[in-house]
């Protein structure tokens, strides 16, 4: 493990009942890099992302995050880690419908114990950075999909996480909005030294990555390493 390796998964096996989703997947993430995870539908990309983020627990293999073995850590330790060190961005935004955009972005900070005023001030700065400051008071149901994903980028990065896990963040967007979200995500992550694990089907989106990894039948192949 090199000095700046942040997260390293080796030999991951994960099944759902009798369906094997991952059968020996490995991936290591360096601080600040943007890694694209590609591969056919059903190959295990989302499952790998969820294992890396400590959401799913694999049956076999190891996942080291800064000296912590995620596969054997207590659920409470994993959820604390997700709140403090990880950010998340999904295909359909998954903003809380009852909260305003500002409150949605402030939420991860509030869950980490920050008081309302400073949390909302920082959230407002992030809405500004992702070009949606004018939507602060609106609810997610009142904005477009592309706007929602820009709010999602702000929410994923507001805690200045070490890693953002993004599962097809542009999958529901047209190419123009997809490009805009990727520019924001890649730019903001680079500025704050955040690593991004990005699952995508689109090579145009993967082009933003420093490195591409392909998942096929539950196994990983590092394209850059193979060259
Ligand atoms: N919660 C679940 N219960 C049962 N089977 C599951 C579950 N999640 C995933 N699977 C199965 O595990 C395999 C891998 O699924 P996964 O969602 O990781 O694929 P994916 O590469 O993300 O696909 P897609 O590109 O369509 O999102 C598939 O066979 C899928 O049907
Ligand atoms: Mg998936």
mmCIF file of C-alpha atoms and ligand atoms in Angstrom:
data_model
loop_
_atom_site.group_PDB
_atom_site.id
_atom_site.type_symbol
_atom_site.label_atom_id
_atom_site.label_comp_id
_atom_site.label_asym_id
_atom_site.label_seq_id
_atom_site.Cartn_x
_atom_site.Cartn_y
_atom_site.Cartn_z
ATOM 1 C CA UNK A 1 0.000 0.000 0.000
ATOM 2 C CA UNK A 2 1.604 3.297 -1.091
ATOM 3 C CA UNK A 3 1.652 6.309 1.211
ATOM 4 C CA UNK A 4 -1.234 8.132 -0.441
ATOM 5 C CA UNK A 5 -3.551 5.118 -0.901
ATOM 6 C CA UNK A 6 -6.799 6.107 0.744
ATOM 7 C CA UNK A 7 -9.030 3.118 0.251
ATOM 8 C CA UNK A 8 -8.028 -0.368 -0.809
ATOM 9 C CA UNK A 9 -10.391 -3.269 -1.480
ATOM 10 C CA UNK A 10 -9.000 -6.724 -2.232
ATOM 11 C CA UNK A 11 -10.669 -9.976 -3.235
ATOM 12 C CA UNK A 12 -14.224 -8.826 -2.517
ATOM 13 C CA UNK A 13 -16.983 -11.430 -2.728
ATOM 14 C CA UNK A 14 -20.608 -10.411 -2.264
ATOM 15 C CA UNK A 15 -23.733 -12.446 -3.054
ATOM 16 C CA UNK A 16 -27.438 -11.716 -2.811
ATOM 17 C CA UNK A 17 -28.941 -15.076 -1.902
ATOM 18 C CA UNK A 18 -27.641 -17.428 -4.569
ATOM 19 C CA UNK A 19 -26.755 -14.558 -6.972
ATOM 20 C CA UNK A 20 -23.057 -13.693 -6.895
ATOM 21 C CA UNK A 21 -22.678 -9.943 -7.487
ATOM 22 C CA UNK A 22 -18.937 -9.664 -6.826
ATOM 23 C CA UNK A 23 -16.503 -12.560 -7.065
ATOM 24 C CA UNK A 24 -13.021 -11.325 -6.353
ATOM 25 C CA UNK A 25 -13.172 -7.581 -7.065
ATOM 26 C CA UNK A 26 -10.243 -5.360 -6.096
ATOM 27 C CA UNK A 27 -9.810 -1.613 -6.304
ATOM 28 C CA UNK A 28 -7.561 0.922 -4.696
ATOM 29 C CA UNK A 29 -8.145 4.661 -4.554
ATOM 30 C CA UNK A 30 -5.469 7.298 -4.121
ATOM 31 C CA UNK A 31 -6.216 10.559 -2.312
ATOM 32 C CA UNK A 32 -7.700 13.132 -4.669
ATOM 33 C CA UNK A 33 -8.026 10.950 -7.776
ATOM 34 C CA UNK A 34 -11.163 10.493 -9.870
ATOM 35 C CA UNK A 35 -11.733 6.848 -10.790
ATOM 36 C CA UNK A 36 -14.421 5.810 -13.276
ATOM 37 C CA UNK A 37 -15.979 2.377 -12.719
ATOM 38 C CA UNK A 38 -17.490 1.078 -15.948
ATOM 39 C CA UNK A 39 -18.976 -2.202 -17.143
ATOM 40 C CA UNK A 40 -22.209 -3.808 -18.358
ATOM 41 C CA UNK A 41 -25.495 -3.670 -16.490
ATOM 42 C CA UNK A 42 -25.591 -6.216 -13.676
ATOM 43 C CA UNK A 43 -21.795 -6.626 -13.596
ATOM 44 C CA UNK A 44 -21.550 -5.480 -9.972
ATOM 45 C CA UNK A 45 -20.628 -1.789 -10.189
ATOM 46 C CA UNK A 46 -23.183 -0.505 -7.672
ATOM 47 C CA UNK A 47 -22.487 -3.427 -5.358
ATOM 48 C CA UNK A 48 -18.773 -2.606 -5.432
ATOM 49 C CA UNK A 49 -19.493 1.066 -4.696
ATOM 50 C CA UNK A 50 -21.713 0.118 -1.741
ATOM 51 C CA UNK A 51 -19.059 -2.233 -0.336
ATOM 52 C CA UNK A 52 -16.341 0.437 -0.660
ATOM 53 C CA UNK A 53 -18.586 2.937 1.135
ATOM 54 C CA UNK A 54 -19.285 0.556 4.015
ATOM 55 C CA UNK A 55 -22.986 0.295 3.122
ATOM 56 C CA UNK A 56 -22.830 -3.388 2.162
ATOM 57 C CA UNK A 57 -20.693 -5.919 3.998
ATOM 58 C CA UNK A 58 -18.909 -8.425 1.734
ATOM 59 C CA UNK A 59 -18.654 -12.103 2.696
ATOM 60 C CA UNK A 60 -15.000 -12.296 1.769
ATOM 61 C CA UNK A 61 -12.081 -9.953 1.152
ATOM 62 C CA UNK A 62 -10.707 -6.879 2.861
ATOM 63 C CA UNK A 63 -11.389 -3.159 2.573
ATOM 64 C CA UNK A 64 -8.861 -0.906 4.249
ATOM 65 C CA UNK A 65 -9.686 2.741 4.791
ATOM 66 C CA UNK A 66 -6.838 4.585 6.506
ATOM 67 C CA UNK A 67 -6.009 1.566 8.662
ATOM 68 C CA UNK A 68 -9.636 0.700 9.450
ATOM 69 C CA UNK A 69 -10.890 -2.685 8.188
ATOM 70 C CA UNK A 70 -14.411 -1.908 6.953
ATOM 71 C CA UNK A 71 -15.519 -5.516 6.460
ATOM 72 C CA UNK A 72 -15.366 -6.223 10.192
ATOM 73 C CA UNK A 73 -16.170 -2.775 11.648
ATOM 74 C CA UNK A 74 -19.335 -2.275 13.695
ATOM 75 C CA UNK A 75 -22.352 -0.749 11.911
ATOM 76 C CA UNK A 76 -22.181 2.301 14.197
ATOM 77 C CA UNK A 77 -18.515 2.873 13.290
ATOM 78 C CA UNK A 78 -19.349 2.580 9.580
ATOM 79 C CA UNK A 79 -22.234 5.027 9.715
ATOM 80 C CA UNK A 80 -20.102 7.544 11.637
ATOM 81 C CA UNK A 81 -17.379 7.142 9.005
ATOM 82 C CA UNK A 82 -19.870 7.685 6.173
ATOM 83 C CA UNK A 83 -21.035 10.917 7.785
ATOM 84 C CA UNK A 84 -17.549 12.281 8.502
ATOM 85 C CA UNK A 85 -15.406 11.087 5.587
ATOM 86 C CA UNK A 86 -17.659 10.168 2.659
ATOM 87 C CA UNK A 87 -20.052 12.010 0.364
ATOM 88 C CA UNK A 88 -22.718 10.485 -1.873
ATOM 89 C CA UNK A 89 -24.289 11.376 -5.193
ATOM 90 C CA UNK A 90 -26.863 9.167 -6.933
ATOM 91 C CA UNK A 91 -28.687 9.010 -10.246
ATOM 92 C CA UNK A 92 -31.867 10.747 -9.097
ATOM 93 C CA UNK A 93 -30.456 13.235 -6.622
ATOM 94 C CA UNK A 94 -32.261 11.672 -3.676
ATOM 95 C CA UNK A 95 -32.777 14.996 -1.980
ATOM 96 C CA UNK A 96 -35.168 15.038 0.974
ATOM 97 C CA UNK A 97 -38.465 16.304 -0.548
ATOM 98 C CA UNK A 98 -39.684 18.068 2.601
ATOM 99 C CA UNK A 99 -36.540 20.183 2.954
ATOM 100 C CA UNK A 100 -35.508 23.224 0.919
ATOM 101 C CA UNK A 101 -32.412 22.947 -1.278
ATOM 102 C CA UNK A 102 -30.463 24.942 1.314
ATOM 103 C CA UNK A 103 -31.584 22.613 4.122
ATOM 104 C CA UNK A 104 -30.737 19.571 1.998
ATOM 105 C CA UNK A 105 -27.168 20.769 1.494
ATOM 106 C CA UNK A 106 -26.857 21.728 5.176
ATOM 107 C CA UNK A 107 -28.146 18.320 6.297
ATOM 108 C CA UNK A 108 -24.838 16.367 6.244
ATOM 109 C CA UNK A 109 -23.266 19.136 8.359
ATOM 110 C CA UNK A 110 -26.211 19.108 10.780
ATOM 111 C CA UNK A 111 -25.880 15.301 11.089
ATOM 112 C CA UNK A 112 -22.231 15.858 12.032
ATOM 113 C CA UNK A 113 -23.381 18.142 14.848
ATOM 114 C CA UNK A 114 -22.864 21.577 13.297
ATOM 115 C CA UNK A 115 -25.311 24.261 14.425
ATOM 116 C CA UNK A 116 -27.971 25.485 12.010
ATOM 117 C CA UNK A 117 -26.579 28.961 11.286
ATOM 118 C CA UNK A 118 -22.998 27.993 10.304
ATOM 119 C CA UNK A 119 -24.275 24.872 8.498
ATOM 120 C CA UNK A 120 -26.647 26.946 6.376
ATOM 121 C CA UNK A 121 -23.979 29.560 5.709
ATOM 122 C CA UNK A 122 -21.641 26.908 4.394
ATOM 123 C CA UNK A 123 -24.480 25.280 2.430
ATOM 124 C CA UNK A 124 -25.234 28.649 0.803
ATOM 125 C CA UNK A 125 -21.578 28.954 -0.280
ATOM 126 C CA UNK A 126 -21.781 25.532 -1.911
ATOM 127 C CA UNK A 127 -25.034 26.351 -3.705
ATOM 128 C CA UNK A 128 -23.200 29.383 -5.059
ATOM 129 C CA UNK A 129 -20.270 27.247 -6.239
ATOM 130 C CA UNK A 130 -22.609 24.843 -8.060
ATOM 131 C CA UNK A 131 -24.545 27.703 -9.719
ATOM 132 C CA UNK A 132 -27.863 27.115 -7.937
ATOM 133 C CA UNK A 133 -27.814 29.827 -5.263
ATOM 134 C CA UNK A 134 -31.155 31.111 -6.580
ATOM 135 C CA UNK A 135 -32.810 27.782 -5.721
ATOM 136 C CA UNK A 136 -31.915 27.852 -2.009
ATOM 137 C CA UNK A 137 -35.496 28.269 -0.768
ATOM 138 C CA UNK A 138 -37.104 25.860 -3.257
ATOM 139 C CA UNK A 139 -38.036 22.255 -2.526
ATOM 140 C CA UNK A 140 -36.604 19.451 -4.720
ATOM 141 C CA UNK A 141 -40.048 18.938 -6.324
ATOM 142 C CA UNK A 142 -39.945 22.492 -7.682
ATOM 143 C CA UNK A 143 -36.633 22.235 -9.596
ATOM 144 C CA UNK A 144 -35.394 20.372 -12.699
ATOM 145 C CA UNK A 145 -33.380 17.145 -12.707
ATOM 146 C CA UNK A 146 -30.205 18.945 -13.758
ATOM 147 C CA UNK A 147 -30.666 21.583 -11.054
ATOM 148 C CA UNK A 148 -31.310 18.807 -8.536
ATOM 149 C CA UNK A 149 -28.029 17.119 -9.441
ATOM 150 C CA UNK A 150 -26.153 20.396 -8.974
ATOM 151 C CA UNK A 151 -27.717 20.664 -5.507
ATOM 152 C CA UNK A 152 -26.658 17.021 -5.056
ATOM 153 C CA UNK A 153 -23.033 17.885 -5.918
ATOM 154 C CA UNK A 154 -23.136 20.637 -3.279
ATOM 155 C CA UNK A 155 -24.550 18.209 -0.716
ATOM 156 C CA UNK A 156 -21.932 15.541 -1.566
ATOM 157 C CA UNK A 157 -19.027 17.954 -1.084
ATOM 158 C CA UNK A 158 -20.240 20.261 1.700
ATOM 159 C CA UNK A 159 -18.543 18.257 4.480
ATOM 160 C CA UNK A 160 -15.256 18.275 2.511
ATOM 161 C CA UNK A 161 -15.210 14.483 2.463
ATOM 162 C CA UNK A 162 -12.145 12.382 1.633
ATOM 163 C CA UNK A 163 -14.136 10.349 -0.915
ATOM 164 C CA UNK A 164 -17.313 11.001 -2.903
ATOM 165 C CA UNK A 165 -19.148 7.927 -4.189
ATOM 166 C CA UNK A 166 -21.190 8.765 -7.271
ATOM 167 C CA UNK A 167 -23.442 6.112 -8.866
ATOM 168 C CA UNK A 168 -24.381 7.199 -12.397
ATOM 169 C CA UNK A 169 -24.810 10.853 -11.359
ATOM 170 C CA UNK A 170 -25.517 11.875 -14.965
ATOM 171 C CA UNK A 171 -27.611 8.835 -15.872
ATOM 172 C CA UNK A 172 -30.921 10.708 -15.828
ATOM 173 C CA UNK A 173 -29.644 13.897 -17.499
ATOM 174 C CA UNK A 174 -29.322 15.054 -21.108
ATOM 175 C CA UNK A 175 -25.769 15.433 -22.379
ATOM 176 C CA UNK A 176 -25.584 19.194 -21.756
ATOM 177 C CA UNK A 177 -26.684 18.901 -18.119
ATOM 178 C CA UNK A 178 -24.552 15.785 -17.687
ATOM 179 C CA UNK A 179 -21.457 17.676 -18.813
ATOM 180 C CA UNK A 180 -22.293 20.543 -16.487
ATOM 181 C CA UNK A 181 -22.690 18.246 -13.475
ATOM 182 C CA UNK A 182 -19.440 16.436 -14.312
ATOM 183 C CA UNK A 183 -17.513 19.693 -14.688
ATOM 184 C CA UNK A 184 -18.819 20.830 -11.292
ATOM 185 C CA UNK A 185 -18.154 17.512 -9.587
ATOM 186 C CA UNK A 186 -14.672 17.032 -11.057
ATOM 187 C CA UNK A 187 -13.703 20.690 -10.499
ATOM 188 C CA UNK A 188 -14.965 20.895 -6.918
ATOM 189 C CA UNK A 189 -13.428 17.551 -6.000
ATOM 190 C CA UNK A 190 -10.083 18.602 -7.460
ATOM 191 C CA UNK A 191 -10.173 21.941 -5.613
ATOM 192 C CA UNK A 192 -10.826 20.272 -2.267
ATOM 193 C CA UNK A 193 -8.567 17.224 -2.807
ATOM 194 C CA UNK A 194 -11.532 14.847 -2.645
ATOM 195 C CA UNK A 195 -11.258 11.455 -4.356
ATOM 196 C CA UNK A 196 -14.253 10.437 -6.487
ATOM 197 C CA UNK A 197 -15.399 6.910 -7.295
ATOM 198 C CA UNK A 198 -17.692 7.401 -10.270
ATOM 199 C CA UNK A 199 -19.882 4.625 -11.690
ATOM 200 C CA UNK A 200 -20.941 5.393 -15.244
ATOM 201 C CA UNK A 201 -22.032 3.783 -18.501
ATOM 202 C CA UNK A 202 -20.975 6.757 -20.582
ATOM 203 C CA UNK A 203 -17.450 7.061 -21.962
ATOM 204 C CA UNK A 204 -18.009 10.826 -22.257
ATOM 205 C CA UNK A 205 -18.457 10.943 -18.482
ATOM 206 C CA UNK A 206 -15.558 8.568 -17.845
ATOM 207 C CA UNK A 207 -13.352 10.969 -19.805
ATOM 208 C CA UNK A 208 -13.319 13.204 -16.707
ATOM 209 C CA UNK A 209 -11.560 10.447 -14.753
ATOM 210 C CA UNK A 210 -7.860 10.046 -14.081
ATOM 211 C CA UNK A 211 -8.269 6.266 -14.342
ATOM 212 C CA UNK A 212 -10.819 3.731 -15.543
ATOM 213 C CA UNK A 213 -11.666 0.406 -13.982
ATOM 214 C CA UNK A 214 -13.950 -2.113 -15.683
ATOM 215 C CA UNK A 215 -16.174 -4.515 -13.772
ATOM 216 C CA UNK A 216 -17.216 -7.655 -15.606
ATOM 217 C CA UNK A 217 -19.014 -10.589 -13.991
ATOM 218 C CA UNK A 218 -18.161 -9.334 -10.521
ATOM 219 C CA UNK A 219 -14.453 -8.908 -11.170
ATOM 220 C CA UNK A 220 -12.437 -5.738 -11.728
ATOM 221 C CA UNK A 221 -9.897 -4.918 -14.372
ATOM 222 C CA UNK A 222 -7.809 -1.761 -14.204
ATOM 223 C CA UNK A 223 -7.615 -0.429 -17.771
ATOM 224 C CA UNK A 224 -4.770 1.977 -17.109
ATOM 225 C CA UNK A 225 -2.679 -0.722 -15.431
ATOM 226 C CA UNK A 226 -3.273 -3.068 -18.363
ATOM 227 C CA UNK A 227 -1.822 -0.596 -20.900
HETATM 228 N N1 LIG B 1 -30.382 -5.941 -3.335
HETATM 229 C C1 LIG B 1 -30.205 -6.931 -4.214
HETATM 230 N N2 LIG B 1 -30.856 -8.114 -4.089
HETATM 231 C C2 LIG B 1 -30.658 -9.112 -4.953
HETATM 232 N N3 LIG B 1 -29.813 -9.060 -5.999
HETATM 233 C C3 LIG B 1 -29.131 -7.931 -6.187
HETATM 234 C C4 LIG B 1 -29.282 -6.802 -5.318
HETATM 235 N N4 LIG B 1 -28.470 -5.810 -5.753
HETATM 236 C C5 LIG B 1 -27.850 -6.293 -6.843
HETATM 237 N N5 LIG B 1 -28.227 -7.566 -7.106
HETATM 238 C C6 LIG B 1 -27.714 -8.408 -8.203
HETATM 239 O O1 LIG B 1 -26.303 -8.369 -8.173
HETATM 240 C C7 LIG B 1 -25.754 -8.273 -9.480
HETATM 241 C C8 LIG B 1 -24.941 -6.976 -9.583
HETATM 242 O O2 LIG B 1 -25.825 -5.853 -9.451
HETATM 243 P P1 LIG B 1 -25.351 -4.336 -9.435
HETATM 244 O O3 LIG B 1 -26.518 -3.527 -9.061
HETATM 245 O O4 LIG B 1 -24.121 -4.221 -8.610
HETATM 246 O O5 LIG B 1 -24.972 -4.137 -10.984
HETATM 247 P P2 LIG B 1 -24.582 -2.811 -11.761
HETATM 248 O O6 LIG B 1 -23.305 -3.112 -12.482
HETATM 249 O O7 LIG B 1 -24.604 -1.638 -10.865
HETATM 250 O O8 LIG B 1 -25.765 -2.707 -12.842
HETATM 251 P P3 LIG B 1 -26.461 -1.400 -13.502
HETATM 252 O O9 LIG B 1 -25.467 -0.881 -14.502
HETATM 253 O O10 LIG B 1 -27.670 -1.944 -14.176
HETATM 254 O O11 LIG B 1 -26.771 -0.426 -12.413
HETATM 255 C C9 LIG B 1 -26.935 -8.354 -10.435
HETATM 256 O O12 LIG B 1 -27.083 -9.697 -10.825
HETATM 257 C C10 LIG B 1 -28.106 -7.898 -9.581
HETATM 258 O O13 LIG B 1 -29.297 -8.480 -10.036
HETATM 259 MG MG1 LIG B 2 -25.815 0.074 -10.727
#
